[in-house]
Coordinates of C-alpha atoms in Angstrom, one line a residue:
M1 CA 2.9 -4.2 -14.7
H2 CA 3.0 -3.2 -11.4
F3 CA 3.3 -3.9 -7.7
R4 CA -0.4 -4.5 -6.3
T5 CA -1.4 -4.9 -3.0
R6 CA -4.3 -7.7 -2.2
T7 CA -6.0 -5.4 0.1
A8 CA -10.0 -4.5 -1.4
A9 CA -10.0 -7.8 -2.2
V10 CA -9.9 -9.0 1.6
A11 CA -12.4 -6.1 2.3
T12 CA -14.7 -8.0 4.8
V13 CA -11.1 -10.3 6.4
V14 CA -10.1 -6.4 6.7
A15 CA -12.6 -5.4 8.3
L16 CA -13.1 -8.4 11.1
A17 CA -9.2 -7.9 12.4
A18 CA -9.9 -4.3 13.1
G19 CA -13.0 -5.1 15.0
A20 CA -10.7 -7.6 17.2
I21 CA -8.5 -5.1 17.5
T22 CA -10.6 -3.2 19.2
A23 CA -13.2 -5.3 20.1
A24 CA -12.0 -4.8 24.0
A25 CA -12.7 -1.3 24.0
P26 CA -16.3 -0.4 23.8
A27 CA -17.4 2.0 20.8
T28 CA -16.4 5.3 21.7
S29 CA -19.5 7.0 20.6
V30 CA -23.2 6.1 20.1
S31 CA -25.4 8.2 18.3
R32 CA -29.1 8.1 16.2
D33 CA -28.8 9.9 13.2
G34 CA -31.5 9.7 10.2
G35 CA -33.6 7.1 12.8
A36 CA -30.5 4.7 12.9
T37 CA -28.0 4.2 15.4
Q38 CA -24.2 5.4 14.3
A39 CA -21.5 4.1 16.1
R40 CA -17.4 4.6 15.8
T41 CA -14.7 2.4 17.1
V42 CA -10.7 3.4 17.3
R43 CA -8.6 1.8 14.8
D44 CA -5.2 3.9 15.6
V45 CA -3.5 6.2 18.3
I46 CA -1.0 8.2 17.5
T47 CA 0.6 10.5 20.8
D48 CA 3.2 13.0 20.2
A49 CA 5.9 13.5 22.9
D50 CA 3.7 16.6 24.4
G51 CA 1.4 14.2 25.3
T52 CA -1.2 15.4 22.1
R53 CA -3.2 12.8 20.9
H54 CA -4.3 11.4 17.1
V55 CA -7.1 9.5 17.7
R56 CA -7.9 7.8 14.1
Y57 CA -12.2 5.8 14.6
D58 CA -14.0 3.9 11.9
R59 CA -17.5 4.5 11.6
T60 CA -20.8 2.3 11.1
Y61 CA -25.1 3.0 10.6
A62 CA -27.1 1.4 11.8
G63 CA -24.3 -1.5 12.1
L64 CA -23.0 -1.5 8.4
P65 CA -20.2 0.2 7.8
V66 CA -19.7 3.4 6.2
L67 CA -16.6 3.5 3.6
G68 CA -16.0 7.6 4.0
G69 CA -16.4 7.0 7.0
D70 CA -13.0 7.2 9.3
L71 CA -12.6 10.1 11.0
I72 CA -9.2 11.5 13.7
E73 CA -9.8 13.1 16.1
H74 CA -6.6 15.6 17.4
L75 CA -6.4 16.1 20.9
A76 CA -4.6 18.3 23.2
P77 CA -2.7 16.9 26.5
S78 CA -5.6 17.6 28.5
G79 CA -7.9 15.8 26.1
A80 CA -9.4 18.9 25.2
L81 CA -10.2 18.4 21.3
R82 CA -8.5 20.4 18.9
S83 CA -9.5 19.8 15.7
T84 CA -11.4 16.9 13.7
D85 CA -10.2 15.6 10.1
R86 CA -12.9 13.2 7.8
A87 CA -12.9 11.5 5.0
T88 CA -16.2 13.1 4.2
E89 CA -18.4 16.1 5.5
G90 CA -21.6 16.3 6.1
S91 CA -25.0 13.2 7.7
I92 CA -24.8 9.5 6.3
A93 CA -28.3 9.1 7.2
V94 CA -29.3 7.4 4.2
A95 CA -33.2 6.3 3.3
S96 CA -33.3 2.4 3.8
T97 CA -31.0 0.3 4.9
T98 CA -32.9 -2.1 2.9
P99 CA -31.8 -2.9 -0.1
K100 CA -34.1 -3.1 -3.3
V101 CA -31.2 -4.8 -5.6
S102 CA -30.4 -8.6 -3.9
G103 CA -27.2 -9.8 -3.4
E104 CA -26.8 -12.2 -5.6
S105 CA -27.7 -9.5 -8.5
A106 CA -24.7 -7.3 -7.4
G107 CA -22.7 -10.5 -6.7
S108 CA -23.5 -12.3 -10.6
Q109 CA -22.7 -8.3 -11.8
A110 CA -19.5 -8.1 -9.7
V111 CA -18.2 -10.9 -11.6
R112 CA -18.9 -10.0 -14.8
E113 CA -16.4 -6.6 -14.1
L114 CA -13.9 -8.7 -13.5
S115 CA -14.4 -10.5 -16.8
R116 CA -14.4 -7.5 -18.6
A117 CA -11.6 -5.8 -16.6
A118 CA -9.4 -9.3 -17.4
G119 CA -11.0 -9.1 -20.7
A120 CA -9.5 -5.8 -21.5
E121 CA -5.4 -6.7 -20.2
G122 CA -6.1 -10.2 -22.4
K123 CA -6.2 -12.6 -20.2
A124 CA -9.4 -14.8 -19.5
V125 CA -11.2 -15.7 -15.9
G126 CA -11.9 -19.0 -15.2
R127 CA -13.8 -20.0 -12.0
A128 CA -14.6 -16.6 -10.0
Q129 CA -16.8 -16.3 -7.2
A130 CA -18.2 -12.9 -5.8
Q131 CA -19.1 -12.0 -1.4
P132 CA -21.5 -9.1 -1.1
Q133 CA -21.5 -7.1 1.7
L134 CA -23.6 -3.8 2.6
V135 CA -22.4 -0.7 3.5
I136 CA -22.8 2.8 3.2
D137 CA -20.5 4.1 0.8
A138 CA -20.3 8.0 1.7
L139 CA -17.3 8.6 -0.8
H140 CA -18.9 8.6 -3.6
G141 CA -21.2 12.1 -2.9
A142 CA -24.8 11.7 -1.3
P143 CA -25.0 8.8 1.6
R144 CA -26.5 6.0 -0.1
L145 CA -26.8 2.2 0.2
A146 CA -24.4 0.0 -1.7
W147 CA -23.1 -3.4 -2.1
Q148 CA -19.6 -3.6 -2.3
T149 CA -18.5 -7.2 -3.8
T150 CA -15.2 -8.2 -3.7
T151 CA -15.0 -11.0 -7.0
T152 CA -11.7 -13.3 -7.6
G153 CA -10.9 -15.9 -9.5
Q154 CA -7.9 -17.2 -11.5
D155 CA -6.4 -17.1 -14.5
S156 CA -5.6 -19.0 -17.6
L157 CA -2.3 -19.1 -15.6
G158 CA -3.8 -19.8 -12.2
N159 CA -2.8 -16.5 -10.8
P160 CA -5.3 -14.4 -8.9
V161 CA -7.2 -11.5 -10.6
S162 CA -9.5 -10.0 -8.5
R163 CA -11.9 -6.7 -8.3
T164 CA -14.1 -5.0 -6.3
V165 CA -17.4 -3.4 -7.6
L166 CA -19.0 -1.2 -5.7
L167 CA -22.9 -0.7 -6.8
D168 CA -26.1 1.1 -5.7
A169 CA -28.3 -1.2 -3.3
R170 CA -31.3 0.7 -3.9
T171 CA -30.8 1.3 -8.1
G172 CA -28.7 -1.4 -9.4
E173 CA -26.2 1.9 -10.5
Q174 CA -22.2 0.9 -10.7
I175 CA -20.7 3.7 -8.6
D176 CA -16.9 2.8 -8.7
A177 CA -14.5 -0.5 -9.0
W178 CA -10.8 -1.1 -9.4
D179 CA -8.3 -3.8 -8.9
A180 CA -8.7 -5.0 -5.3
L181 CA -4.6 -6.7 -5.9
E182 CA -3.0 -3.7 -5.1
T183 CA -0.3 -3.7 -7.4
A184 CA 4.7 -3.8 -5.3
A185 CA 19.2 -12.7 7.4
G186 CA 23.4 -16.2 9.2
D187 CA 24.4 -15.1 5.5
G188 CA 23.2 -14.7 2.1
Q189 CA 23.9 -14.4 -1.2
S190 CA 21.2 -12.6 -2.8
L191 CA 19.9 -12.0 -6.4
Y192 CA 20.3 -7.6 -6.5
S193 CA 21.6 -7.1 -3.2
G194 CA 25.3 -9.2 -2.6
T195 CA 25.5 -11.1 0.1
V196 CA 23.8 -10.3 2.8
P197 CA 23.8 -10.8 7.1
L198 CA 20.2 -12.4 7.7
Q199 CA 18.9 -13.3 11.3
T200 CA 17.6 -16.7 11.4
T201 CA 16.3 -19.7 14.0
V202 CA 17.8 -22.1 14.9
S203 CA 15.7 -25.3 15.3
G204 CA 18.1 -29.0 15.9
S205 CA 19.9 -29.6 13.7
T206 CA 19.1 -26.7 11.0
N207 CA 18.7 -23.1 10.8
Q208 CA 15.2 -21.2 9.7
L209 CA 14.9 -18.2 7.9
K210 CA 13.3 -17.0 10.4
D211 CA 14.1 -14.1 12.2
P212 CA 13.5 -13.5 15.7
T213 CA 14.8 -10.2 16.6
R214 CA 12.4 -8.7 13.9
G215 CA 9.0 -10.7 15.0
N216 CA 9.5 -13.6 13.9
T217 CA 9.1 -13.0 10.4
Y218 CA 9.9 -15.1 7.6
T219 CA 10.1 -16.4 4.1
G220 CA 8.9 -19.2 3.1
D221 CA 8.1 -22.1 -0.8
A222 CA 5.4 -21.0 -2.7
A223 CA 6.2 -23.9 -4.7
N224 CA 5.5 -22.2 -7.4
K225 CA 1.6 -22.9 -6.6
T226 CA -1.0 -20.0 -6.1
D227 CA -4.4 -19.3 -4.1
L228 CA -7.8 -20.8 -4.6
C229 CA -9.9 -18.0 -3.2
F230 CA -13.4 -16.7 -3.7
G231 CA -14.3 -13.5 -2.4
S232 CA -11.9 -13.2 0.3
I233 CA -12.4 -16.6 2.0
C234 CA -9.4 -18.8 0.9
F235 CA -10.3 -22.0 1.3
S236 CA -6.5 -23.2 -0.2
R237 CA -2.6 -21.1 0.2
A238 CA -0.6 -21.6 -1.5
P239 CA 2.4 -22.8 1.0
A240 CA 5.1 -21.2 2.2
T241 CA 7.2 -23.7 3.6
L242 CA 9.8 -22.6 5.9
F243 CA 13.4 -22.5 4.1
T244 CA 16.2 -24.2 6.5
D245 CA 19.6 -24.5 5.8
A246 CA 22.4 -26.8 7.4
D247 CA 25.4 -24.4 8.0
N248 CA 22.9 -21.2 7.7
H249 CA 24.4 -19.9 4.4
W250 CA 21.9 -19.2 2.1
G251 CA 21.7 -19.2 -1.3
N252 CA 24.2 -18.8 -4.4
G253 CA 23.3 -15.3 -5.3
A254 CA 21.3 -17.3 -8.9
T255 CA 18.3 -18.4 -9.6
T256 CA 19.7 -21.7 -10.1
D257 CA 19.2 -22.0 -6.0
R258 CA 15.6 -22.0 -4.7
A259 CA 16.9 -19.8 -1.8
S260 CA 18.4 -17.2 -3.6
A261 CA 15.2 -15.2 -3.9
A262 CA 14.0 -15.9 -0.3
V263 CA 17.0 -14.0 1.2
D264 CA 16.0 -11.4 -1.2
A265 CA 12.8 -11.1 0.2
Q266 CA 14.0 -11.8 3.9
Y267 CA 16.6 -9.1 3.6
G268 CA 14.2 -6.7 1.7
T269 CA 12.3 -7.3 4.9
N270 CA 14.1 -6.6 7.5
V271 CA 15.4 -3.3 6.4
T272 CA 12.1 -2.1 6.0
W273 CA 11.6 -3.5 9.3
D274 CA 14.6 -1.3 10.6
Y275 CA 14.0 1.7 8.6
Y276 CA 10.2 2.1 10.2
K277 CA 11.5 1.3 13.3
T278 CA 14.5 3.2 13.2
V279 CA 13.4 6.3 11.5
H280 CA 9.7 6.7 12.3
G281 CA 9.4 4.5 15.5
R282 CA 7.2 2.0 14.7
N283 CA 7.8 -1.0 15.8
G284 CA 6.6 -3.8 13.1
I285 CA 4.3 -3.2 9.8
A286 CA 1.2 -3.2 11.5
G287 CA 2.5 -1.1 14.7
D288 CA 2.1 -4.3 17.1
G289 CA 5.9 -5.8 17.1
K290 CA 4.6 -8.7 15.1
G291 CA 6.5 -9.9 11.8
A292 CA 4.6 -10.3 8.3
Y293 CA 6.0 -13.5 6.4
N294 CA 6.7 -13.4 2.9
R295 CA 6.0 -16.8 0.0
V296 CA 8.7 -16.6 -3.5
H297 CA 8.4 -18.4 -5.9
Y298 CA 5.0 -17.8 -6.5
G299 CA 2.6 -18.7 -9.6
S300 CA 4.5 -20.5 -12.7
N301 CA 6.4 -17.0 -14.4
Y302 CA 4.4 -14.9 -12.6
N303 CA 4.6 -11.3 -13.4
N304 CA 4.4 -9.1 -10.2
A305 CA 4.5 -8.8 -6.6
F306 CA 1.5 -7.6 -3.8
W307 CA 0.6 -7.5 -0.3
D308 CA -2.3 -9.8 1.0
D309 CA -3.6 -7.9 3.9
S310 CA -5.7 -11.9 4.8
C311 CA -2.2 -13.7 5.5
F312 CA -0.6 -9.8 6.4
C313 CA 2.3 -11.0 3.9
M314 CA 4.3 -10.1 1.0
T315 CA 4.2 -12.8 -2.8
Y316 CA 6.9 -12.7 -5.0
G317 CA 6.4 -14.3 -8.5
D318 CA 9.3 -15.3 -10.7
G319 CA 8.9 -13.0 -13.6
D320 CA 9.0 -14.8 -16.8
G321 CA 12.5 -14.1 -17.5
N322 CA 12.0 -11.9 -20.6
V323 CA 10.1 -8.7 -18.8
F324 CA 11.0 -9.7 -15.3
G325 CA 13.7 -10.9 -12.9
P326 CA 12.4 -12.2 -9.5
L327 CA 10.1 -9.8 -8.1
V328 CA 12.4 -9.7 -5.1
A329 CA 14.4 -5.9 -4.9
L330 CA 15.3 -4.1 -2.7
D331 CA 12.7 -1.5 -3.2
V332 CA 9.7 -3.6 -4.7
A333 CA 9.5 -5.7 -0.8
G334 CA 9.8 -1.7 0.9
H335 CA 7.1 -0.6 -1.1
E336 CA 5.0 -4.1 0.1
M337 CA 5.2 -3.8 3.0
S338 CA 4.3 0.1 2.7
H339 CA 0.9 -0.9 1.3
G340 CA 0.9 -2.8 5.1
V341 CA 1.4 0.4 6.7
T342 CA -0.7 2.2 4.8
S343 CA -3.4 -1.0 5.3
R344 CA -3.4 0.1 9.3
T345 CA -3.3 3.6 9.1
A346 CA -5.3 6.0 6.7
K347 CA -6.4 3.0 4.5
L348 CA -6.3 4.9 1.6
V349 CA -9.0 3.2 -0.7
Y350 CA -7.8 2.2 -3.9
S351 CA -9.2 3.8 -7.0
G352 CA -9.2 7.7 -7.8
E353 CA -7.1 9.8 -6.3
S354 CA -6.9 8.0 -3.1
G355 CA -5.5 5.2 -4.8
G356 CA -3.2 6.7 -6.7
L357 CA -2.0 8.3 -3.2
N358 CA -2.3 4.9 -1.9
E359 CA 0.6 3.8 -4.3
A360 CA 2.7 6.6 -4.4
T361 CA 2.8 6.1 -0.4
S362 CA 4.7 2.7 -1.4
D363 CA 6.9 4.1 -4.1
I364 CA 7.8 6.6 -1.6
F365 CA 9.0 4.6 1.3
G366 CA 10.0 1.8 -0.6
T367 CA 12.0 4.6 -2.4
L368 CA 12.9 5.9 1.2
V369 CA 14.3 2.0 2.1
E370 CA 16.4 1.6 -0.3
F371 CA 18.3 4.4 0.2
Y372 CA 18.5 3.7 4.1
A373 CA 19.9 0.2 2.9
G374 CA 22.8 2.0 1.8
N375 CA 23.8 -1.4 -0.4
A376 CA 26.8 -1.4 -2.5
N377 CA 25.4 -3.6 -4.8
D378 CA 21.6 -1.6 -5.1
P379 CA 22.1 1.3 -4.4
G380 CA 19.5 4.2 -3.8
D381 CA 17.7 6.0 -7.2
Y382 CA 14.4 7.3 -7.4
L383 CA 13.5 4.4 -10.3
I384 CA 11.2 1.8 -9.3
G385 CA 11.7 -2.0 -9.5
E386 CA 15.1 -1.2 -11.8
E387 CA 16.9 -4.6 -11.2
I388 CA 13.9 -6.6 -11.8
V389 CA 13.5 -5.3 -15.0
K390 CA 15.3 -7.2 -18.3
P391 CA 17.3 -5.3 -20.5
G392 CA 14.9 -6.3 -23.0
F393 CA 11.7 -4.6 -21.4
G394 CA 12.8 -1.0 -23.4
K395 CA 12.9 0.9 -19.9
A396 CA 15.5 1.1 -17.4
A397 CA 12.4 1.1 -14.4
L398 CA 8.7 0.5 -13.8
R399 CA 8.7 4.4 -12.7
F400 CA 10.3 7.8 -12.2
M401 CA 9.8 9.8 -9.5
D402 CA 12.1 12.9 -10.8
K403 CA 9.4 13.1 -14.3
P404 CA 6.8 10.4 -13.7
S405 CA 5.7 10.5 -17.5
K406 CA 9.1 9.2 -18.8
D407 CA 7.1 5.6 -18.2
T408 CA 4.6 7.1 -21.0
K409 CA 1.9 6.4 -19.0
S410 CA 2.1 8.1 -15.4
A411 CA 1.0 11.6 -14.6
D412 CA 4.0 14.9 -13.9
C413 CA 0.5 17.6 -13.2
W414 CA -2.9 17.1 -11.3
S415 CA -5.2 17.5 -13.7
S416 CA -9.1 17.4 -12.7
S417 CA -8.4 13.9 -15.0
V418 CA -5.8 12.2 -13.2
G419 CA -8.4 10.5 -11.0
N420 CA -9.8 8.6 -13.7
L421 CA -6.4 6.9 -14.3
D422 CA -4.7 3.5 -13.2
V423 CA -4.0 4.3 -9.5
H424 CA 0.1 3.2 -10.9
Y425 CA 0.2 5.9 -13.2
S426 CA -1.8 9.0 -10.6
S427 CA 0.5 8.3 -8.6
G428 CA 3.1 9.8 -10.7
V429 CA 1.2 13.4 -9.3
A430 CA 3.2 12.4 -5.9
N431 CA 5.7 10.8 -6.7
H432 CA 6.9 14.2 -8.5
F433 CA 6.3 15.6 -5.8
A434 CA 7.9 13.8 -3.0
F435 CA 11.5 14.2 -6.1
L436 CA 10.9 18.0 -5.9
L437 CA 10.8 18.2 -2.4
A438 CA 13.6 16.1 -1.6
E439 CA 16.0 17.2 -3.9
G440 CA 14.6 20.6 -6.3
S441 CA 14.0 21.3 -9.8
G442 CA 16.2 20.7 -12.2
A443 CA 18.8 18.7 -13.7
R444 CA 21.1 16.9 -11.2
V445 CA 23.1 13.8 -10.0
V446 CA 22.5 11.8 -7.0
G447 CA 23.9 8.5 -5.9
G448 CA 25.4 8.8 -9.8
V449 CA 22.1 8.6 -11.4
S450 CA 20.8 11.9 -13.5
Y451 CA 18.1 13.4 -13.1
D452 CA 15.9 16.2 -14.7
S453 CA 12.8 16.9 -12.7
P454 CA 10.6 19.9 -14.5
T455 CA 7.9 22.1 -13.1
C456 CA 4.3 22.2 -13.9
N457 CA 3.9 26.1 -13.3
G458 CA 8.1 26.7 -14.3
S459 CA 8.9 27.5 -10.9
T460 CA 12.3 26.5 -9.2
V461 CA 11.9 24.3 -6.0
N462 CA 14.6 23.6 -3.5
G463 CA 14.9 20.2 -2.2
I464 CA 15.3 20.2 2.2
G465 CA 16.6 15.9 1.9
R466 CA 15.2 12.5 2.1
D467 CA 15.2 12.7 5.4
K468 CA 12.5 15.4 5.8
L469 CA 10.4 14.0 3.3
G470 CA 9.7 10.2 5.0
K471 CA 8.8 12.6 8.0
I472 CA 6.7 14.5 6.6
W473 CA 4.9 12.2 4.6
Y474 CA 4.5 9.8 7.7
R475 CA 3.2 11.8 9.6
A476 CA 0.8 12.7 7.0
L477 CA -0.1 9.2 6.1
T478 CA -0.4 8.3 10.2
V479 CA -1.7 11.3 11.6
Y480 CA -3.8 13.5 8.8
M481 CA -4.6 11.4 5.8
T482 CA -7.7 9.7 6.0
S483 CA -9.4 6.4 3.3
G484 CA -10.8 9.1 0.5
T485 CA -8.0 11.6 1.0
T486 CA -7.7 13.5 -2.4
Y487 CA -4.8 15.4 -3.7
A488 CA -5.6 18.6 -2.5
G489 CA -6.1 16.4 1.0
A490 CA -2.5 15.7 0.9
R491 CA -1.7 19.2 0.8
T492 CA -3.4 19.5 3.7
A493 CA -2.1 17.0 5.3
T494 CA 1.3 17.4 4.6
L495 CA 1.1 21.1 5.4
K496 CA 0.2 20.3 8.6
A497 CA 2.9 17.4 9.2
A498 CA 5.1 20.4 8.2
T499 CA 3.7 22.5 10.9
D500 CA 4.5 20.1 13.2
L501 CA 7.3 19.0 13.0
Y502 CA 9.1 22.4 11.5
G503 CA 6.5 25.1 12.3
A504 CA 4.5 27.1 10.3
G505 CA 6.9 29.7 9.1
S506 CA 9.5 27.0 8.4
T507 CA 11.4 26.7 5.2
E508 CA 10.1 22.8 5.2
Y509 CA 6.4 24.3 5.3
A510 CA 7.6 26.5 2.5
A511 CA 9.0 24.0 0.6
V512 CA 5.9 21.8 0.6
A513 CA 3.7 24.3 -0.3
A514 CA 6.4 24.9 -3.3
A515 CA 6.7 21.6 -4.5
W516 CA 2.1 20.8 -4.5
S517 CA 2.1 24.0 -6.4
A518 CA 5.0 22.5 -8.9
V519 CA 3.0 19.8 -9.7
A520 CA -0.1 21.6 -10.2
V521 CA -1.8 20.7 -7.0
N522 CA -3.0 24.4 -5.2

């Protein structure tokens, strides 16, 4: 079981939200290509201390979103263009923007694909509905007109299932498909982190589990209900009834009090907020000072947690009590919220190598959040989800960053077939890189946990520490990575970030290069 994020599932909603952010500013450029109008709008701007700006754009062609059309311009303080990073190179022109395959046909095929994929996991899909959207696909070879269709349904337990299908709108060929659910303080007695401080809001004679110091982030009870969503439109969302308390002492440290899981979720949100703000200067997940929110007790024995862009929220199941306990551990919260950071920056497509990098980004930052917290009850480690895994599961954790293949499914080393793996397993290459960059290769003990990280080329790698790993990865994600970044592109992006932060001839630059080579990314 994996943590997942509902990003692609709400592609239309996300696109509308992005448009709303930049609607006040006109398109920065309009051009003609193949007789059609191209336009680009600013999604994000990063300004360095010296005035250097990194401007990220989304692009349209004949009014249609371009999948893989995003680019980043790096501008000198004077405004002069220094360089450009593009998700895809070359012209975006297509022969026609009139589909030969109908949207209804594309939707039907997407519903069948959802049923097929769910069936392969032993699930039966009940009601499902698709919402096709015409796009220009520039990520999979020569640009072509495509239907991007996200289909959402419910399984027999009422839990959400969703899949995004990319279909050639002229020939009907299926181009790609991927899971659309990306799968990750008075005081409170939590399930996993002990007694923790909580900032709350007083409302009359009660206290609300809402933090006014962190953008009004709050936690609500989903009452073990699920969402009713069709495509990117949710007609009925599981309630997030705000937790309240009379004495401002929340939970009892056990599942017998529904507020205990809420304490974990709120605490995880708080620590993740603080990590990004203190370490990276990011004010909130979207960088706008606004808090996300949590829904706990979602579904029936739901063995998962996910990030949902449409509500900008985290959702946590209670687990089935056999494989998982409630999925509200600290590194899970950091993982899920980091999906939100990715959705507002590089927007890594949740498929192929970019999907693996998306998942790895959340694993890396979820781990760094756990170390940042310094919580004695849940100390930092390079194990993903170790707190939520029940002893009978047969594993100490969901994923292992020092040697990802210990889960029997993840890749330690890059190969040309890595992009064909599920994104939770192709992420192993970047997770392995991150461990090597932070801690180095070979046997070692970190925080009382023993690790033994091999290299794919027989080299010895010397680590540069977690802080530098985090700074390099964050800058690469927010300044250089694009929606279609591959592992080779991630090597380039992190080397650029290391150059910016420490210099081209620095020990840190050399360590980044060595760590990537050690996982066979050259």
